[in-house]
Amino acid sequence: MKEASAAGIQRILQNQRTYFATQETKLLPFRMEQLKKLKAGIKKRDHEVIDALALDLGKSELESYSTEIGILYEEINFTIKHLKGWAKPKKVKTALTHVGSKGSIIPEPYGTVLIIAPWNYPFQLALSPLVGAIAAGNTAIIKPSELTPNVSALLSTLLQELYPPSYVAVIGGGVQTSQALLEERFDYIFFTGSAAVGKVVMEAASRHLTPVTLELGGKSPVIVHEDANIPLAAKRIVFGKFMNAGQTCIAPDYLLVHSKIKTSLIEAMKEVIQAFYGPEPIQSPAYSKIVNQRHYNRLSGYLKEGTVIYGGERNDSKQKIAPTLIDRVKLDSSVMTEEIFGPIFPVVEYTSLEEAIELIHSRPKPLALYLFTQNKNTADEVTSRISFGGGCINDTLMHIATPYLPFGGVGESGMGNYHGKASFDTFSHRKSVLKQTNRFDFSFRYPSANNGLQLVKKLLK
Ligand code: NAD
């Protein structure tokens, strides 16, 4: 892995600053054009994207198209459709103390932003923040993941073809490159990755007082209550858990199931796994591999922390682990305390909803939470009592795929959010400007005013 030099990074950064200062990136027609270019560029190479994802992660074409390519088209289309309205300065009301003046909020780009991406959705998670950065009028440097070399190389080729590096640049490399980038002063840092590295990023950003968005991970629970529609719950949970072989930040991490329906839910999930991936999922082209040997070994270790009740098959040379359900896990074991990020699904039963809520409360705030119930009060209780980044009632993952819902974590699962307008807002500073009238001038605020204090007390009480 070739690491980027500090001098090389500084040169690109300086060029981006110079280019940003020309003001061109702020022009609305320019931004629109760059977004259209991005979409056309992806379209032209979408087969290469699918091939690269197959090489790096063994992703099927359906998964690659829906979760990495199609979702980007949606994001770009939505942004192009609404950008004019988002970018317009917003007039605000005038306070009584400010009669005669006009206030407005003007969204302005931060300047040069850094986007650090992870490996699990390596194409989409590098480009989706870029859509927001471009829409808001920034220049951007993207640091893709070193663990998905084919996708990272393709990102570099694609973006070089579309944009000059003084506008959008890809800087490849590993941890060392990422650290060298973090030494520099950016105007905004958008990081997607683990909580541990999120802390490193925030610490580095604090040295320059650079604002950050941290899109992190964690343990996202799925609760299946006694009144759930079991066949539908099984289908939607298996879909969310085993997509990309569980290597999804918002995948259900562990299952909390009401004891009354545990057996029937497990039986239903087994049937769905077979229907989705066949009797031998590790042979199925629809089923992804584990990204590398280190993660394969880490996940294999979890299999010993409970009783495997379904799956458990592995293929060392293909780095594949079958969709696996494990029971009798200890709550303080690593599989129940670390983010699993793979196709192993611990099953924990509860007898009262209170018990499930307490268990989640005793842990860091999750990135996602899923609840299956047919009772509105149960849904209201869970959503109002538990703090989590985002989630679904009676589904998994789907809240991430609509541009109308801001996506992000809370507490240890992250800070800030994006998608749709939230992306534009994330990459924009809201500049407040008061335009004062020259037609008259209230004198009561000046030290020379006779009745100043009296009037101020009347106005501000
Ligand atoms: P990671 O934190 O190991 O790496 C992410 C990026 O940070 C990579 O580009 C890597 O090169 C860089 N990096 C790694 N170590 C670094 C260091 N010490 N200093 C500076 N930079 C460093 O994460 P990952 O393994 O690529 O991705 C998996 C994690 O990302 C999981 O925790 C998952 O939940 C999370 N994730 C979150 C989201 C989300 O949207 N919230 C999406 C995908 C993944």
Short mmCIF file of C-alpha atoms and ligand atoms in Angstrom, two decimals:
data_model
loop_
_atom_site.label_atom_id
_atom_site.label_comp_id
_atom_site.label_asym_id
_atom_site.label_seq_id
_atom_site.Cartn_x
_atom_site.Cartn_y
_atom_site.Cartn_z
CA MET A 1 0.00 0.00 0.00
CA LYS A 2 1.52 3.28 -1.15
CA GLU A 3 1.06 6.06 1.38
CA ALA A 4 0.69 9.70 0.32
CA SER A 5 3.42 12.12 1.33
CA ALA A 6 2.75 15.15 3.51
CA ALA A 7 4.16 17.39 0.77
CA GLY A 8 1.83 15.86 -1.84
CA ILE A 9 -1.17 16.33 0.45
CA GLN A 10 -0.23 19.94 1.17
CA ARG A 11 0.14 20.70 -2.54
CA ILE A 12 -3.35 19.39 -3.35
CA LEU A 13 -4.82 21.18 -0.36
CA GLN A 14 -3.22 24.46 -1.34
CA ASN A 15 -4.49 24.11 -4.91
CA GLN A 16 -7.98 23.46 -3.58
CA ARG A 17 -7.83 26.54 -1.37
CA THR A 18 -6.70 28.66 -4.31
CA TYR A 19 -9.46 27.27 -6.47
CA PHE A 20 -12.10 27.75 -3.77
CA ALA A 21 -11.05 31.38 -3.47
CA THR A 22 -11.99 31.95 -7.13
CA GLN A 23 -15.64 31.59 -5.96
CA GLU A 24 -16.49 29.35 -8.92
CA THR A 25 -17.58 26.39 -6.79
CA LYS A 26 -20.26 28.56 -5.18
CA LEU A 27 -22.13 29.28 -8.42
CA LEU A 28 -25.40 27.39 -8.52
CA PRO A 29 -25.21 26.41 -12.22
CA PHE A 30 -21.68 25.16 -11.61
CA ARG A 31 -22.78 22.95 -8.71
CA MET A 32 -25.70 21.59 -10.72
CA GLU A 33 -23.41 20.77 -13.60
CA GLN A 34 -20.92 18.94 -11.35
CA LEU A 35 -23.70 16.83 -9.85
CA LYS A 36 -25.00 15.90 -13.29
CA LYS A 37 -21.46 15.04 -14.34
CA LEU A 38 -21.08 12.80 -11.31
CA LYS A 39 -24.20 10.87 -12.16
CA ALA A 40 -23.23 10.51 -15.82
CA GLY A 41 -19.70 9.44 -14.80
CA ILE A 42 -21.05 6.71 -12.51
CA LYS A 43 -23.50 5.56 -15.22
CA LYS A 44 -20.67 5.24 -17.70
CA ARG A 45 -18.69 3.02 -15.34
CA ASP A 46 -21.42 1.24 -13.39
CA HIS A 47 -20.29 -2.17 -14.63
CA GLU A 48 -16.77 -1.48 -13.45
CA VAL A 49 -18.20 -0.54 -10.06
CA ILE A 50 -20.07 -3.84 -9.90
CA ASP A 51 -16.92 -5.75 -10.91
CA ALA A 52 -14.76 -3.96 -8.32
CA LEU A 53 -17.31 -4.63 -5.57
CA ALA A 54 -17.43 -8.29 -6.57
CA LEU A 55 -13.64 -8.51 -6.29
CA ASP A 56 -13.32 -6.66 -2.98
CA LEU A 57 -16.40 -7.93 -1.17
CA GLY A 58 -17.99 -10.63 -3.33
CA LYS A 59 -21.09 -8.46 -3.63
CA SER A 60 -23.85 -9.61 -5.96
CA GLU A 61 -24.95 -7.35 -8.79
CA LEU A 62 -28.34 -6.81 -7.14
CA GLU A 63 -26.76 -5.70 -3.87
CA SER A 64 -24.17 -3.54 -5.61
CA TYR A 65 -26.73 -1.82 -7.75
CA SER A 66 -29.29 -1.23 -5.02
CA THR A 67 -27.01 -0.31 -2.12
CA GLU A 68 -24.05 1.37 -3.83
CA ILE A 69 -25.09 2.70 -7.25
CA GLY A 70 -28.88 3.16 -7.38
CA ILE A 71 -28.94 4.83 -3.97
CA LEU A 72 -26.41 7.39 -5.27
CA TYR A 73 -28.52 8.14 -8.34
CA GLU A 74 -31.45 8.78 -6.00
CA GLU A 75 -29.36 11.07 -3.82
CA ILE A 76 -28.05 13.02 -6.81
CA ASN A 77 -31.50 13.31 -8.46
CA PHE A 78 -33.06 14.52 -5.22
CA THR A 79 -30.28 17.04 -4.65
CA ILE A 80 -30.49 18.45 -8.18
CA LYS A 81 -34.26 18.77 -7.84
CA HIS A 82 -34.14 20.70 -4.57
CA LEU A 83 -30.79 22.47 -4.60
CA LYS A 84 -32.04 25.84 -5.83
CA GLY A 85 -34.46 26.09 -2.93
CA TRP A 86 -31.95 24.91 -0.32
CA ALA A 87 -29.25 27.31 -1.50
CA LYS A 88 -31.46 30.41 -1.45
CA PRO A 89 -30.87 32.82 1.44
CA LYS A 90 -33.80 32.56 3.87
CA LYS A 91 -35.41 35.76 5.07
CA VAL A 92 -36.28 35.75 8.78
CA LYS A 93 -38.55 37.90 10.94
CA THR A 94 -37.33 41.07 12.56
CA ALA A 95 -37.36 41.51 16.34
CA LEU A 96 -39.09 44.55 17.85
CA THR A 97 -35.70 45.89 18.88
CA HIS A 98 -34.57 45.68 15.24
CA VAL A 99 -37.42 47.48 13.47
CA GLY A 100 -36.34 48.73 10.06
CA SER A 101 -33.74 46.02 9.51
CA LYS A 102 -33.93 42.77 7.54
CA GLY A 103 -32.42 39.50 8.66
CA SER A 104 -31.41 36.60 6.45
CA ILE A 105 -29.64 33.28 6.75
CA ILE A 106 -27.24 32.62 3.91
CA PRO A 107 -25.94 29.07 3.47
CA GLU A 108 -22.28 29.19 2.48
CA PRO A 109 -19.82 26.38 1.85
CA TYR A 110 -17.18 25.73 4.50
CA GLY A 111 -14.37 25.62 1.93
CA THR A 112 -12.17 22.56 1.55
CA VAL A 113 -13.56 19.43 3.14
CA LEU A 114 -12.08 16.04 3.93
CA ILE A 115 -14.16 12.89 3.48
CA ILE A 116 -12.79 9.70 5.04
CA ALA A 117 -14.61 6.55 3.96
CA PRO A 118 -14.79 2.95 5.26
CA TRP A 119 -14.70 -0.32 3.31
CA ASN A 120 -18.13 -1.86 3.78
CA TYR A 121 -20.01 0.21 1.20
CA PRO A 122 -16.81 1.66 -0.22
CA PHE A 123 -18.28 3.31 -3.30
CA GLN A 124 -21.45 4.80 -1.88
CA LEU A 125 -19.96 5.97 1.41
CA ALA A 126 -17.23 7.90 -0.39
CA LEU A 127 -19.54 9.52 -2.92
CA SER A 128 -22.72 10.17 -0.97
CA PRO A 129 -21.01 12.76 1.28
CA LEU A 130 -19.39 14.19 -1.87
CA VAL A 131 -22.85 14.93 -3.28
CA GLY A 132 -23.54 17.10 -0.22
CA ALA A 133 -20.10 18.72 -0.37
CA ILE A 134 -20.53 19.66 -4.05
CA ALA A 135 -24.14 20.77 -3.57
CA ALA A 136 -23.08 23.14 -0.82
CA GLY A 137 -20.23 24.56 -2.98
CA ASN A 138 -17.12 23.06 -1.34
CA THR A 139 -14.01 21.50 -2.79
CA ALA A 140 -13.26 18.01 -1.46
CA ILE A 141 -10.53 15.51 -0.76
CA ILE A 142 -11.66 11.90 -0.43
CA LYS A 143 -9.65 9.28 1.41
CA PRO A 144 -11.17 5.89 0.52
CA SER A 145 -10.54 2.69 2.45
CA GLU A 146 -7.34 0.74 1.93
CA LEU A 147 -9.21 -2.53 2.53
CA THR A 148 -11.13 -2.35 -0.77
CA PRO A 149 -8.30 -1.61 -3.25
CA ASN A 150 -10.29 -2.25 -6.43
CA VAL A 151 -13.07 0.15 -5.51
CA SER A 152 -10.59 2.73 -4.22
CA ALA A 153 -8.64 2.63 -7.49
CA LEU A 154 -11.86 2.98 -9.45
CA LEU A 155 -12.97 5.95 -7.35
CA SER A 156 -9.69 7.61 -8.16
CA THR A 157 -10.00 6.96 -11.91
CA LEU A 158 -13.63 8.04 -11.99
CA LEU A 159 -13.16 11.30 -10.12
CA GLN A 160 -9.95 12.19 -11.96
CA GLU A 161 -11.84 11.83 -15.20
CA LEU A 162 -14.61 14.13 -13.98
CA TYR A 163 -12.89 16.85 -11.97
CA PRO A 164 -9.54 18.60 -11.66
CA PRO A 165 -7.78 17.71 -8.37
CA SER A 166 -7.99 21.37 -7.38
CA TYR A 167 -11.74 20.73 -7.05
CA VAL A 168 -12.18 17.06 -6.11
CA ALA A 169 -9.22 14.81 -5.37
CA VAL A 170 -8.90 11.21 -4.21
CA ILE A 171 -5.92 10.50 -2.00
CA GLY A 172 -5.31 6.77 -1.69
CA GLY A 173 -3.41 5.16 1.13
CA GLY A 174 -3.90 3.58 4.51
CA VAL A 175 -3.89 4.68 8.11
CA GLN A 176 -0.67 6.63 7.66
CA THR A 177 -2.17 8.69 4.84
CA SER A 178 -5.29 9.27 6.86
CA GLN A 179 -3.18 10.49 9.76
CA ALA A 180 -1.14 12.76 7.47
CA LEU A 181 -4.38 14.25 6.14
CA LEU A 182 -5.63 14.84 9.67
CA GLU A 183 -2.51 16.83 10.45
CA GLU A 184 -3.69 19.47 7.97
CA ARG A 185 -6.28 22.14 8.54
CA PHE A 186 -9.52 21.43 6.69
CA ASP A 187 -12.68 23.50 6.89
CA TYR A 188 -14.82 20.43 7.58
CA ILE A 189 -14.20 16.74 8.18
CA PHE A 190 -16.77 14.10 7.35
CA PHE A 191 -15.75 10.73 8.74
CA THR A 192 -17.44 7.35 8.36
CA GLY A 193 -15.93 4.46 10.27
CA SER A 194 -15.47 2.96 13.70
CA ALA A 195 -15.98 4.75 17.02
CA ALA A 196 -12.34 4.12 17.94
CA VAL A 197 -11.04 5.94 14.85
CA GLY A 198 -13.81 8.53 15.22
CA LYS A 199 -12.15 9.58 18.47
CA VAL A 200 -8.79 9.93 16.69
CA VAL A 201 -10.43 12.07 14.00
CA MET A 202 -12.18 14.31 16.50
CA GLU A 203 -9.03 14.80 18.50
CA ALA A 204 -7.08 15.75 15.36
CA ALA A 205 -9.89 18.08 14.24
CA SER A 206 -9.89 19.80 17.62
CA ARG A 207 -6.33 20.98 17.04
CA HIS A 208 -7.62 23.20 14.22
CA LEU A 209 -11.13 23.65 15.66
CA THR A 210 -12.46 21.98 12.53
CA PRO A 211 -16.12 20.94 12.71
CA VAL A 212 -16.82 17.25 12.16
CA THR A 213 -19.53 14.82 11.27
CA LEU A 214 -18.85 11.36 12.66
CA GLU A 215 -20.82 8.52 11.12
CA LEU A 216 -19.90 5.62 13.39
CA GLY A 217 -21.18 2.16 14.23
CA GLY A 218 -22.04 0.11 17.29
CA LYS A 219 -24.48 -2.54 18.35
CA SER A 220 -27.91 -2.02 16.80
CA PRO A 221 -30.60 -4.17 18.42
CA VAL A 222 -33.70 -5.61 16.82
CA ILE A 223 -36.61 -6.23 19.16
CA VAL A 224 -39.29 -8.68 18.10
CA HIS A 225 -42.26 -8.37 20.39
CA GLU A 226 -44.83 -11.07 21.09
CA ASP A 227 -47.43 -9.50 18.79
CA ALA A 228 -45.14 -9.19 15.73
CA ASN A 229 -46.08 -10.51 12.31
CA ILE A 230 -43.56 -13.35 12.44
CA PRO A 231 -43.17 -14.34 8.76
CA LEU A 232 -42.70 -10.70 7.73
CA ALA A 233 -40.37 -9.94 10.63
CA ALA A 234 -38.24 -12.98 9.75
CA LYS A 235 -37.95 -11.89 6.12
CA ARG A 236 -37.07 -8.30 6.90
CA ILE A 237 -34.60 -9.19 9.64
CA VAL A 238 -32.76 -11.75 7.52
CA PHE A 239 -32.64 -9.19 4.69
CA GLY A 240 -31.09 -6.54 6.96
CA LYS A 241 -28.77 -8.79 8.92
CA PHE A 242 -27.22 -10.84 6.12
CA MET A 243 -27.00 -8.25 3.36
CA ASN A 244 -23.29 -7.77 2.59
CA ALA A 245 -22.70 -10.70 4.99
CA GLY A 246 -23.65 -8.53 7.94
CA GLN A 247 -20.99 -5.93 7.17
CA THR A 248 -23.45 -3.05 7.34
CA CYS A 249 -23.21 -0.29 9.93
CA ILE A 250 -26.96 -0.36 10.57
CA ALA A 251 -27.37 -4.14 10.32
CA PRO A 252 -29.27 -5.64 13.24
CA ASP A 253 -26.40 -6.63 15.54
CA TYR A 254 -28.29 -8.82 17.98
CA LEU A 255 -31.84 -10.08 18.36
CA LEU A 256 -34.03 -9.46 21.37
CA VAL A 257 -37.03 -11.73 21.02
CA HIS A 258 -40.02 -12.25 23.29
CA SER A 259 -39.84 -15.73 24.81
CA LYS A 260 -43.37 -16.60 23.62
CA ILE A 261 -42.43 -16.37 19.95
CA LYS A 262 -38.73 -17.22 20.04
CA THR A 263 -39.06 -20.72 18.57
CA SER A 264 -41.41 -19.71 15.80
CA LEU A 265 -39.31 -16.69 14.83
CA ILE A 266 -36.14 -18.77 14.67
CA GLU A 267 -37.85 -21.40 12.52
CA ALA A 268 -39.17 -18.67 10.22
CA MET A 269 -35.71 -17.07 9.94
CA LYS A 270 -34.13 -20.42 9.02
CA GLU A 271 -36.65 -20.83 6.21
CA VAL A 272 -35.99 -17.32 4.92
CA ILE A 273 -32.20 -17.81 4.95
CA GLN A 274 -32.68 -20.93 2.82
CA ALA A 275 -35.05 -19.14 0.48
CA PHE A 276 -32.65 -16.20 0.04
CA TYR A 277 -29.31 -17.98 -0.19
CA GLY A 278 -30.13 -21.68 -0.77
CA PRO A 279 -29.13 -24.66 1.36
CA GLU A 280 -25.43 -23.74 1.13
CA PRO A 281 -25.16 -19.96 1.46
CA ILE A 282 -21.36 -19.98 1.36
CA GLN A 283 -21.62 -21.24 -2.22
CA SER A 284 -24.24 -18.66 -3.19
CA PRO A 285 -23.22 -15.84 -5.55
CA ALA A 286 -25.90 -13.74 -3.85
CA TYR A 287 -23.96 -13.86 -0.58
CA SER A 288 -20.94 -11.62 0.14
CA LYS A 289 -17.57 -12.59 1.57
CA ILE A 290 -15.81 -11.19 4.63
CA VAL A 291 -13.56 -8.31 3.64
CA ASN A 292 -10.23 -9.74 4.84
CA GLN A 293 -8.54 -12.48 6.84
CA ARG A 294 -8.35 -10.42 10.03
CA HIS A 295 -12.10 -9.83 10.10
CA TYR A 296 -12.72 -13.47 9.06
CA ASN A 297 -10.68 -14.68 12.05
CA ARG A 298 -12.32 -12.19 14.39
CA LEU A 299 -15.82 -13.32 13.33
CA SER A 300 -14.88 -17.00 13.48
CA GLY A 301 -13.93 -16.45 17.12
CA TYR A 302 -17.48 -15.32 17.95
CA LEU A 303 -18.83 -18.73 16.92
CA LYS A 304 -17.36 -20.19 20.11
CA GLU A 305 -19.21 -17.75 22.35
CA GLY A 306 -22.60 -19.42 22.19
CA THR A 307 -24.47 -22.42 20.84
CA VAL A 308 -24.76 -22.36 17.07
CA ILE A 309 -28.41 -23.12 16.33
CA TYR A 310 -28.19 -22.52 12.59
CA GLY A 311 -25.41 -22.01 10.06
CA GLY A 312 -21.85 -21.82 11.29
CA GLU A 313 -20.34 -23.20 8.04
CA ARG A 314 -17.21 -21.45 6.80
CA ASN A 315 -15.01 -21.47 3.75
CA ASP A 316 -11.47 -20.35 4.58
CA SER A 317 -10.29 -19.83 1.02
CA LYS A 318 -13.37 -17.83 -0.01
CA GLN A 319 -13.48 -16.03 3.37
CA LYS A 320 -17.17 -16.78 3.69
CA ILE A 321 -19.17 -17.46 6.86
CA ALA A 322 -22.73 -18.71 6.48
CA PRO A 323 -25.64 -16.79 8.04
CA THR A 324 -25.42 -17.98 11.62
CA LEU A 325 -27.80 -17.84 14.57
CA ILE A 326 -26.28 -18.36 18.00
CA ASP A 327 -28.08 -18.85 21.27
CA ARG A 328 -27.03 -18.94 24.94
CA VAL A 329 -24.64 -16.03 24.69
CA LYS A 330 -23.42 -14.28 27.82
CA LEU A 331 -24.29 -10.58 27.91
CA ASP A 332 -20.72 -9.71 28.89
CA SER A 333 -19.09 -11.87 26.15
CA SER A 334 -17.32 -10.13 23.25
CA VAL A 335 -20.04 -11.07 20.78
CA MET A 336 -22.50 -9.17 22.98
CA THR A 337 -20.27 -6.20 23.76
CA GLU A 338 -18.31 -5.55 20.52
CA GLU A 339 -19.86 -4.50 17.20
CA ILE A 340 -20.20 -7.81 15.31
CA PHE A 341 -20.14 -6.45 11.76
CA GLY A 342 -20.59 -9.88 10.21
CA PRO A 343 -23.14 -12.66 9.63
CA ILE A 344 -23.38 -13.89 13.22
CA PHE A 345 -26.64 -13.20 14.97
CA PRO A 346 -26.92 -13.71 18.73
CA VAL A 347 -30.41 -14.45 19.99
CA VAL A 348 -31.37 -13.12 23.41
CA GLU A 349 -34.84 -13.72 24.80
CA TYR A 350 -36.86 -11.47 27.08
CA THR A 351 -40.13 -11.86 28.91
CA SER A 352 -41.19 -8.24 29.33
CA LEU A 353 -40.63 -5.21 27.13
CA GLU A 354 -39.19 -3.44 30.17
CA GLU A 355 -36.41 -6.01 30.31
CA ALA A 356 -35.49 -5.40 26.64
CA ILE A 357 -35.53 -1.62 27.13
CA GLU A 358 -33.35 -1.88 30.24
CA LEU A 359 -30.80 -4.02 28.40
CA ILE A 360 -30.50 -1.46 25.60
CA HIS A 361 -30.34 1.39 28.11
CA SER A 362 -27.40 -0.25 29.84
CA ARG A 363 -25.33 0.07 26.64
CA PRO A 364 -24.11 2.94 24.45
CA LYS A 365 -26.78 4.61 22.31
CA PRO A 366 -27.18 2.51 19.15
CA LEU A 367 -26.83 3.77 15.58
CA ALA A 368 -30.04 1.95 14.62
CA LEU A 369 -32.89 0.26 16.41
CA TYR A 370 -35.57 -1.96 14.93
CA LEU A 371 -38.81 -3.01 16.52
CA PHE A 372 -41.35 -5.48 15.25
CA THR A 373 -44.78 -5.07 16.79
CA GLN A 374 -48.36 -4.54 15.67
CA ASN A 375 -49.17 -2.39 18.64
CA LYS A 376 -48.89 1.37 18.27
CA ASN A 377 -48.41 1.95 22.00
CA THR A 378 -45.47 -0.47 22.08
CA ALA A 379 -43.92 1.32 19.11
CA ASP A 380 -44.45 4.71 20.76
CA GLU A 381 -43.00 3.53 24.04
CA VAL A 382 -39.83 2.16 22.49
CA THR A 383 -39.25 5.14 20.20
CA SER A 384 -39.83 7.66 22.97
CA ARG A 385 -37.86 5.94 25.73
CA ILE A 386 -34.76 4.74 23.87
CA SER A 387 -32.29 7.13 22.27
CA PHE A 388 -30.84 5.84 18.99
CA GLY A 389 -29.56 7.32 15.71
CA GLY A 390 -32.49 6.19 13.56
CA GLY A 391 -34.41 3.06 12.81
CA CYS A 392 -37.60 1.37 11.67
CA ILE A 393 -40.77 -0.05 13.09
CA ASN A 394 -41.53 -3.35 11.34
CA ASP A 395 -38.54 -3.18 9.02
CA THR A 396 -34.75 -3.01 8.97
CA LEU A 397 -32.28 -0.78 7.07
CA MET A 398 -34.89 1.04 5.00
CA HIS A 399 -34.71 4.32 6.94
CA ILE A 400 -31.27 4.86 5.39
CA ALA A 401 -32.58 4.71 1.86
CA THR A 402 -34.88 7.73 1.78
CA PRO A 403 -33.51 11.23 1.22
CA TYR A 404 -36.31 12.63 3.36
CA LEU A 405 -34.82 11.19 6.57
CA PRO A 406 -31.54 12.59 7.95
CA PHE A 407 -29.17 9.73 8.70
CA GLY A 408 -26.68 9.67 11.57
CA GLY A 409 -25.88 8.44 15.04
CA VAL A 410 -26.12 9.79 18.55
CA GLY A 411 -23.72 9.44 21.47
CA GLU A 412 -21.14 6.77 20.73
CA SER A 413 -22.77 5.97 17.38
CA GLY A 414 -21.87 9.37 15.98
CA MET A 415 -22.72 13.03 15.62
CA GLY A 416 -24.29 15.00 12.81
CA ASN A 417 -26.27 13.57 9.94
CA TYR A 418 -26.67 13.60 6.16
CA HIS A 419 -28.73 12.50 3.12
CA GLY A 420 -30.99 14.81 1.14
CA LYS A 421 -31.26 18.28 2.61
CA ALA A 422 -29.36 17.19 5.72
CA SER A 423 -26.28 16.67 3.51
CA PHE A 424 -26.55 20.17 2.12
CA ASP A 425 -26.96 21.55 5.65
CA THR A 426 -24.03 19.51 6.96
CA PHE A 427 -21.65 20.95 4.40
CA SER A 428 -22.96 24.52 4.74
CA HIS A 429 -22.34 27.16 7.33
CA ARG A 430 -25.50 29.17 8.08
CA LYS A 431 -24.33 32.74 7.92
CA SER A 432 -26.65 35.20 9.62
CA VAL A 433 -26.70 38.69 8.18
CA LEU A 434 -28.63 41.70 9.44
CA LYS A 435 -29.19 44.47 6.89
CA GLN A 436 -29.82 47.70 8.81
CA THR A 437 -31.83 50.63 7.50
CA ASN A 438 -30.24 54.05 7.07
CA ARG A 439 -33.63 55.76 6.94
CA PHE A 440 -33.77 56.25 10.71
CA ASP A 441 -31.62 55.52 13.72
CA PHE A 442 -32.99 54.75 17.20
CA SER A 443 -30.82 56.62 19.61
CA PHE A 444 -31.82 54.82 22.82
CA ARG A 445 -29.06 52.24 22.49
CA TYR A 446 -26.32 54.85 22.51
CA PRO A 447 -24.65 55.98 25.77
CA SER A 448 -25.68 59.54 24.97
CA ALA A 449 -29.44 58.77 25.07
CA ASN A 450 -31.43 60.45 27.85
CA ASN A 451 -34.08 57.84 28.41
CA GLY A 452 -32.05 54.90 27.02
CA LEU A 453 -32.24 52.60 30.02
CA GLN A 454 -35.98 53.20 30.46
CA LEU A 455 -36.69 52.28 26.85
CA VAL A 456 -34.39 49.28 26.82
CA LYS A 457 -36.14 47.99 29.98
CA LYS A 458 -39.51 48.41 28.28
CA LEU A 459 -38.40 46.52 25.18
CA LEU A 460 -36.43 43.78 26.91
CA LYS A 461 -38.50 42.53 29.81
P1 NAD B 1 -12.19 2.31 10.41
O1 NAD B 1 -12.57 3.30 11.44
O2 NAD B 1 -11.20 1.27 10.74
O3 NAD B 1 -11.64 3.04 9.09
C1 NAD B 1 -12.32 4.09 8.44
C2 NAD B 1 -11.33 4.98 7.72
O4 NAD B 1 -10.45 5.54 8.68
C3 NAD B 1 -10.48 4.27 6.68
O5 NAD B 1 -10.39 5.08 5.53
C4 NAD B 1 -9.12 4.12 7.37
O6 NAD B 1 -8.05 4.23 6.48
C5 NAD B 1 -9.10 5.30 8.32
N1 NAD B 1 -8.34 5.00 9.55
C6 NAD B 1 -8.22 3.79 10.17
N2 NAD B 1 -7.46 3.91 11.28
C7 NAD B 1 -7.11 5.21 11.38
C8 NAD B 1 -6.33 5.96 12.30
N3 NAD B 1 -5.78 5.39 13.38
N4 NAD B 1 -6.19 7.29 12.11
C9 NAD B 1 -6.76 7.88 11.04
N5 NAD B 1 -7.49 7.22 10.12
C10 NAD B 1 -7.67 5.90 10.27
O7 NAD B 1 -13.57 1.66 9.95
P2 NAD B 1 -13.80 0.52 8.90
O8 NAD B 1 -13.30 -0.76 9.47
O9 NAD B 1 -13.36 0.92 7.55
O10 NAD B 1 -15.40 0.49 8.84
C11 NAD B 1 -16.16 -0.21 9.75
C12 NAD B 1 -16.77 0.69 10.80
O11 NAD B 1 -17.41 1.77 10.17
C13 NAD B 1 -17.83 0.00 11.62
O12 NAD B 1 -17.72 0.40 12.95
C14 NAD B 1 -19.11 0.51 11.01
O13 NAD B 1 -20.23 0.47 11.88
C15 NAD B 1 -18.74 1.90 10.66
N6 NAD B 1 -19.60 2.42 9.60
C16 NAD B 1 -20.47 3.42 9.89
C17 NAD B 1 -21.31 3.90 8.90
C18 NAD B 1 -22.30 4.99 9.15
O14 NAD B 1 -22.81 5.51 8.18
N7 NAD B 1 -22.56 5.36 10.38
C19 NAD B 1 -21.24 3.35 7.62
C20 NAD B 1 -20.34 2.34 7.39
C21 NAD B 1 -19.51 1.88 8.37
#
